[in-house]
Coordinates of C-alpha atoms in Angstrom, one line a residue:
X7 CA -18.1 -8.4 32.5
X8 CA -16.2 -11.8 32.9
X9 CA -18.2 -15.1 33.2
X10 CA -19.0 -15.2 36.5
X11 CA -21.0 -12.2 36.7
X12 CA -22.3 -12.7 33.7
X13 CA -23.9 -16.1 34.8
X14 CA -24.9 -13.9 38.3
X15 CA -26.7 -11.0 36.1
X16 CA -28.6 -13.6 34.3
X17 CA -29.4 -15.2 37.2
X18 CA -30.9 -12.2 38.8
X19 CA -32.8 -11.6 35.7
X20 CA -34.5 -14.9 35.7
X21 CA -35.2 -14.2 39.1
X22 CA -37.1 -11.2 38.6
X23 CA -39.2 -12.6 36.1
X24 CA -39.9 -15.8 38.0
X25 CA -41.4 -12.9 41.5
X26 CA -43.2 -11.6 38.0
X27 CA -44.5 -14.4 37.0
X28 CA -46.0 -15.5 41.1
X29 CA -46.9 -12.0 40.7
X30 CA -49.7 -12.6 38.0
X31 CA -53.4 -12.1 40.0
X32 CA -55.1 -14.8 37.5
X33 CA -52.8 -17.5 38.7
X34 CA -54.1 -19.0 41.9
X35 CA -52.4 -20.6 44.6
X36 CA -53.7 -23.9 43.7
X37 CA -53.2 -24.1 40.7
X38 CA -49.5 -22.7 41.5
X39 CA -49.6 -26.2 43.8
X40 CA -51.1 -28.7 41.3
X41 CA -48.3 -27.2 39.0
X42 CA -45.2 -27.5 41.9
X43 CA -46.9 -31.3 42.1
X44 CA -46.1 -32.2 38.7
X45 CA -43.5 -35.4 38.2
X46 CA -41.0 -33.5 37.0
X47 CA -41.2 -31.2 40.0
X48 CA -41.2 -34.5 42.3
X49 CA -37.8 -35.8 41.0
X50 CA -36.1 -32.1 41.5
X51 CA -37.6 -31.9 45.0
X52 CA -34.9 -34.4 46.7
X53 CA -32.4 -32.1 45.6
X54 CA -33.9 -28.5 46.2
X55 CA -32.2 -28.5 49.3
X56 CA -29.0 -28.6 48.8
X57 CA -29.4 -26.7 45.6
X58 CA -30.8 -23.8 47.1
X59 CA -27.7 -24.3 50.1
X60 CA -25.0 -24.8 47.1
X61 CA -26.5 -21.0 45.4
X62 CA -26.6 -19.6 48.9
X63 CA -23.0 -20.3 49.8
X64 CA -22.0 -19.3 45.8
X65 CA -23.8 -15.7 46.1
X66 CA -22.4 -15.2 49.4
X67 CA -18.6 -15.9 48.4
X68 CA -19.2 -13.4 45.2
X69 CA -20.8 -11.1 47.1
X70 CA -17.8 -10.8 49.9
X71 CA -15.7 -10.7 46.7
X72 CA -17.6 -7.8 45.2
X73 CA -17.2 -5.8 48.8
X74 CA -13.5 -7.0 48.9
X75 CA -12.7 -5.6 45.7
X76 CA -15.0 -2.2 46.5
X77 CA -12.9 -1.2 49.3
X78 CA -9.6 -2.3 47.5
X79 CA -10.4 -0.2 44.2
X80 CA -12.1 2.7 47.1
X81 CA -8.7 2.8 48.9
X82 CA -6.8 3.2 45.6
X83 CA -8.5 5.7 44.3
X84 CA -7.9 8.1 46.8
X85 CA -4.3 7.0 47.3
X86 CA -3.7 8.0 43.9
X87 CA -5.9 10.6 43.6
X88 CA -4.5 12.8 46.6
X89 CA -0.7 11.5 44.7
X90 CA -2.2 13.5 41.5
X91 CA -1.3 10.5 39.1
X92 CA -1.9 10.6 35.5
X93 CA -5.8 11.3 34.4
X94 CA -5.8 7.8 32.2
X95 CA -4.5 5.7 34.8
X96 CA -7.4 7.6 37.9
X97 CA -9.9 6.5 35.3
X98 CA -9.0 3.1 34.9
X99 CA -9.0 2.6 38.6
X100 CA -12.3 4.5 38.9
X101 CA -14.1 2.3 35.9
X102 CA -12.3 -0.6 38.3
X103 CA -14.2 0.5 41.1
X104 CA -17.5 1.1 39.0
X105 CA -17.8 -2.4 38.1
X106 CA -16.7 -3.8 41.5
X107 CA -20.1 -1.8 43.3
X108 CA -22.0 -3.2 40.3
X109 CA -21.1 -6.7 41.2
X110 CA -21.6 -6.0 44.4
X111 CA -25.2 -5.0 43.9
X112 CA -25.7 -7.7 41.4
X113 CA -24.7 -10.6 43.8
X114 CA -26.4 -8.9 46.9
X115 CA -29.7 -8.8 45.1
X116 CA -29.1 -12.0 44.3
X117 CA -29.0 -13.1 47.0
X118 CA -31.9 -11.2 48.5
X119 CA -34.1 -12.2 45.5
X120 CA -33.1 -16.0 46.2
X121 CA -34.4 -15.9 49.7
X122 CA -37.8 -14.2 48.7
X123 CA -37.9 -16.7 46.2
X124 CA -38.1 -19.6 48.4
X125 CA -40.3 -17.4 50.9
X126 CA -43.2 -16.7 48.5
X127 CA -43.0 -20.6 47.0
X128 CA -43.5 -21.8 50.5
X129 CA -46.2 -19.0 51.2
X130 CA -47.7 -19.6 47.7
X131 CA -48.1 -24.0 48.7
X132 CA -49.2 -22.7 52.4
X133 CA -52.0 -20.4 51.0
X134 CA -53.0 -23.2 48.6
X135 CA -53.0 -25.8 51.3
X136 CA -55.1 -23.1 54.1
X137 CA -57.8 -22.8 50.6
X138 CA -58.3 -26.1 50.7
X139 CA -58.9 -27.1 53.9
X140 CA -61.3 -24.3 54.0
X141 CA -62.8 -25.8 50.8
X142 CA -63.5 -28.8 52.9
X143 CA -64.4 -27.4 55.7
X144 CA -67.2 -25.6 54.3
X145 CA -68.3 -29.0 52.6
X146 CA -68.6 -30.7 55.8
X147 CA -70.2 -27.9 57.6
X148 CA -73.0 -28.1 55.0
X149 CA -73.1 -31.8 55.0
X150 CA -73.5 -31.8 59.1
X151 CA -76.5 -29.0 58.9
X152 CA -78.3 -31.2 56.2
X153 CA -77.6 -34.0 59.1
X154 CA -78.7 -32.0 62.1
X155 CA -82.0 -30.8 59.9
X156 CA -82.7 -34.5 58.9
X157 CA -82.5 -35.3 62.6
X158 CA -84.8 -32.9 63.1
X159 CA -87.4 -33.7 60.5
X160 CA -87.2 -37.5 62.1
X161 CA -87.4 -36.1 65.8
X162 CA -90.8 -34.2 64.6
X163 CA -92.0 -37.1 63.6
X164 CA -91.3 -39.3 66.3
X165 CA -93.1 -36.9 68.7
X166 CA -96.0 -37.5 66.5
X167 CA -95.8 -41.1 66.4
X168 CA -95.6 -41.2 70.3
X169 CA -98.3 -38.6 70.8
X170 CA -100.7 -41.1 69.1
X171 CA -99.4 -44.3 70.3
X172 CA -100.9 -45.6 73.3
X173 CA -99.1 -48.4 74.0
X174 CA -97.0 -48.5 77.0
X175 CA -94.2 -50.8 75.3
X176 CA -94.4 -49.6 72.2
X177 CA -94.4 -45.5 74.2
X178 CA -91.4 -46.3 75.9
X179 CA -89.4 -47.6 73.0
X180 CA -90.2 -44.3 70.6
X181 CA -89.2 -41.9 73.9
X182 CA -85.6 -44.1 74.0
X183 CA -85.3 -43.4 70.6
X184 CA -86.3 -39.6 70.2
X185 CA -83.9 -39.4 73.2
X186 CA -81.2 -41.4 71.5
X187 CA -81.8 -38.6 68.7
X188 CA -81.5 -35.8 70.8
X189 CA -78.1 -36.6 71.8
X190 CA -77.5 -37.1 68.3
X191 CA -78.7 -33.7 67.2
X192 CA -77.1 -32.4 70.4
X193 CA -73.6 -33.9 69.0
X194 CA -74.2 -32.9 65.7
X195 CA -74.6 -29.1 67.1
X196 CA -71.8 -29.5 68.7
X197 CA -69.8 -30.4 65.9
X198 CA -71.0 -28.2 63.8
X199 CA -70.1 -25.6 66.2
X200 CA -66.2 -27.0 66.3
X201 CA -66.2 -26.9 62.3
X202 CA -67.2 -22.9 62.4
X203 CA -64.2 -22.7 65.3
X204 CA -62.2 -23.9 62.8
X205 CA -63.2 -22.5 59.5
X206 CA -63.1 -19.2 60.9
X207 CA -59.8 -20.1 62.5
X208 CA -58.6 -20.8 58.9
X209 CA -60.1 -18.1 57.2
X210 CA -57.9 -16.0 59.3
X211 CA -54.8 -17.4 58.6
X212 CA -55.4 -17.4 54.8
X213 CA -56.0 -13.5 55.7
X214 CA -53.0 -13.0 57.4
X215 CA -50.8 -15.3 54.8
X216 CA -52.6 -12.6 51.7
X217 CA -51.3 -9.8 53.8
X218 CA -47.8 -11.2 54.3
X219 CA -47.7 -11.7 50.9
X220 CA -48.6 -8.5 50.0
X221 CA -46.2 -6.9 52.0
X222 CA -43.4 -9.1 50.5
X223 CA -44.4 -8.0 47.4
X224 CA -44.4 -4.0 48.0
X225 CA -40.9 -4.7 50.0
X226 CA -39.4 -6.2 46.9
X227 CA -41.3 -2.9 44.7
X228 CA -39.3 -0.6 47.8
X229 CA -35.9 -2.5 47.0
X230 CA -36.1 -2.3 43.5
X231 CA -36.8 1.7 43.6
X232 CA -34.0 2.0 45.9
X233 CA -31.8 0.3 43.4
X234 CA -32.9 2.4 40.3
X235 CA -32.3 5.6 42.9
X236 CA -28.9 4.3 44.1
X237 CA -27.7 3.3 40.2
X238 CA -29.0 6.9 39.4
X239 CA -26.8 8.3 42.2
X240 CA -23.7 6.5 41.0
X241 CA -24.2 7.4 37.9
X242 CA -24.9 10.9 38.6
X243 CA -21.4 10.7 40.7
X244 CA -19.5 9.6 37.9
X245 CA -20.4 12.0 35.4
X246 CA -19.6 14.9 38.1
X247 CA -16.2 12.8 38.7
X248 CA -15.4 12.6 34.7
X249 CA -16.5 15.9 34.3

């Protein structure tokens, strides 16, 4: 294996391990974001970008090489083998071909495993940021009922304030101001009513982000069997070939 796909293998390998290590279920998505804020983190960010554009671009030119060479070693081997040429020089081009569709399936995955990379990173900080809000949500839905039930408490006792009272004046002034609370209360109610909207709202889209995540992960479990099955295959193809 020459350098190139030598640096691409390991690169696949470090990629697998980093899906693992998202993977692990005591690991949660904000403390995934507190680590992703981290000054060292904050100095790579500026130039993630075109990183990630630079490996794109890399894995797709090795991978068109890898299909290149696949259909040139393909062709060749049937060219010679329908020609009946020696046994030594069919199994040199036919080891040819066996590491050509290995690179091939070592730069496309890859490449795949690079785009679900940056998929779950963003879904991981998206999840962490939905957990939050819903964090705060909650906190000032329970601060507005502790309001509304203040209000409430106050309003009681202003009715019995003003059922005592007998004063005109001083009647009138406790009636504008258990009416100035009722459209308090009323606001608060209403409020609190818009924080549900939304926390439920939320709630739902950290649902849906879980299952999305989910299914990335048993798509990436489905790829890897079929790669074990299709490695298998060639295998299996090569022995019959050699034998």
């Amino acid at each position: 294996m020459t350098f190139q796909w030598t640096a691409v293998a390991l690169f696949l390998y470090g990629e697998v391990g980093v899906i693992l290590i998202f993977c692990i279920p005591f690991i949660s998505p904000s403390r995934w974001k507190k680590i992703f804020r981290y000054q060292l983190w904050s100095k790579i960010s500026s130039y993630w970008n075109k990183a990630f554009l630079s490996i794109i671009v890399i894995l797709i030119v090795l991978f068109l090489d890898a299909v290149r060479e696949v259909r040139k070693y393909s062709v060749n081997s049937e060219v010679d083998k329908s020609a009946k040429l020696y046994a030594s020089t069919y199994d040199h081009l036919h080891m040819k071909l066996f590491r050509a569709q290995r690179n091939l399936y070592i730069s496309g995955f890859s490449l795949f495993l690079w785009l679900v990379l940056r998929r779950v990173t963003n879904l991981i900080v998206q999840l962490a940021t939905e957990t939050e809000s819903c964090d705060a949500l909650k906190a000032q839905v329970e601060k507005n009922n502790e309001a509304a039930k203040k209000y409430m408490e106050d309003n009681e006792h202003l009715k019995k304030v003003l059922d005592s009272s007998k004063a005109n004046d001083k009647e009138q002034k406790l009636k504008r101001e258990n009416e100035t609370l009722q459209h308090e209360i009323e606001k608060g109610k209403e409020e609190l009513r818009r924080m549900a909207e939304s926390l439920s709202k939320s709630q739902a889209e950290v649902l849906a982000l879980k299952k999305q995540s989910e299914g990335l992960t048993r798509e990436y479990d489905r790829l890897i069997t079929e790669h074990e099955l299709l490695q298998n295959t060639i295998l299996e193809q090569d022995s019959k070939k050699e034998q």
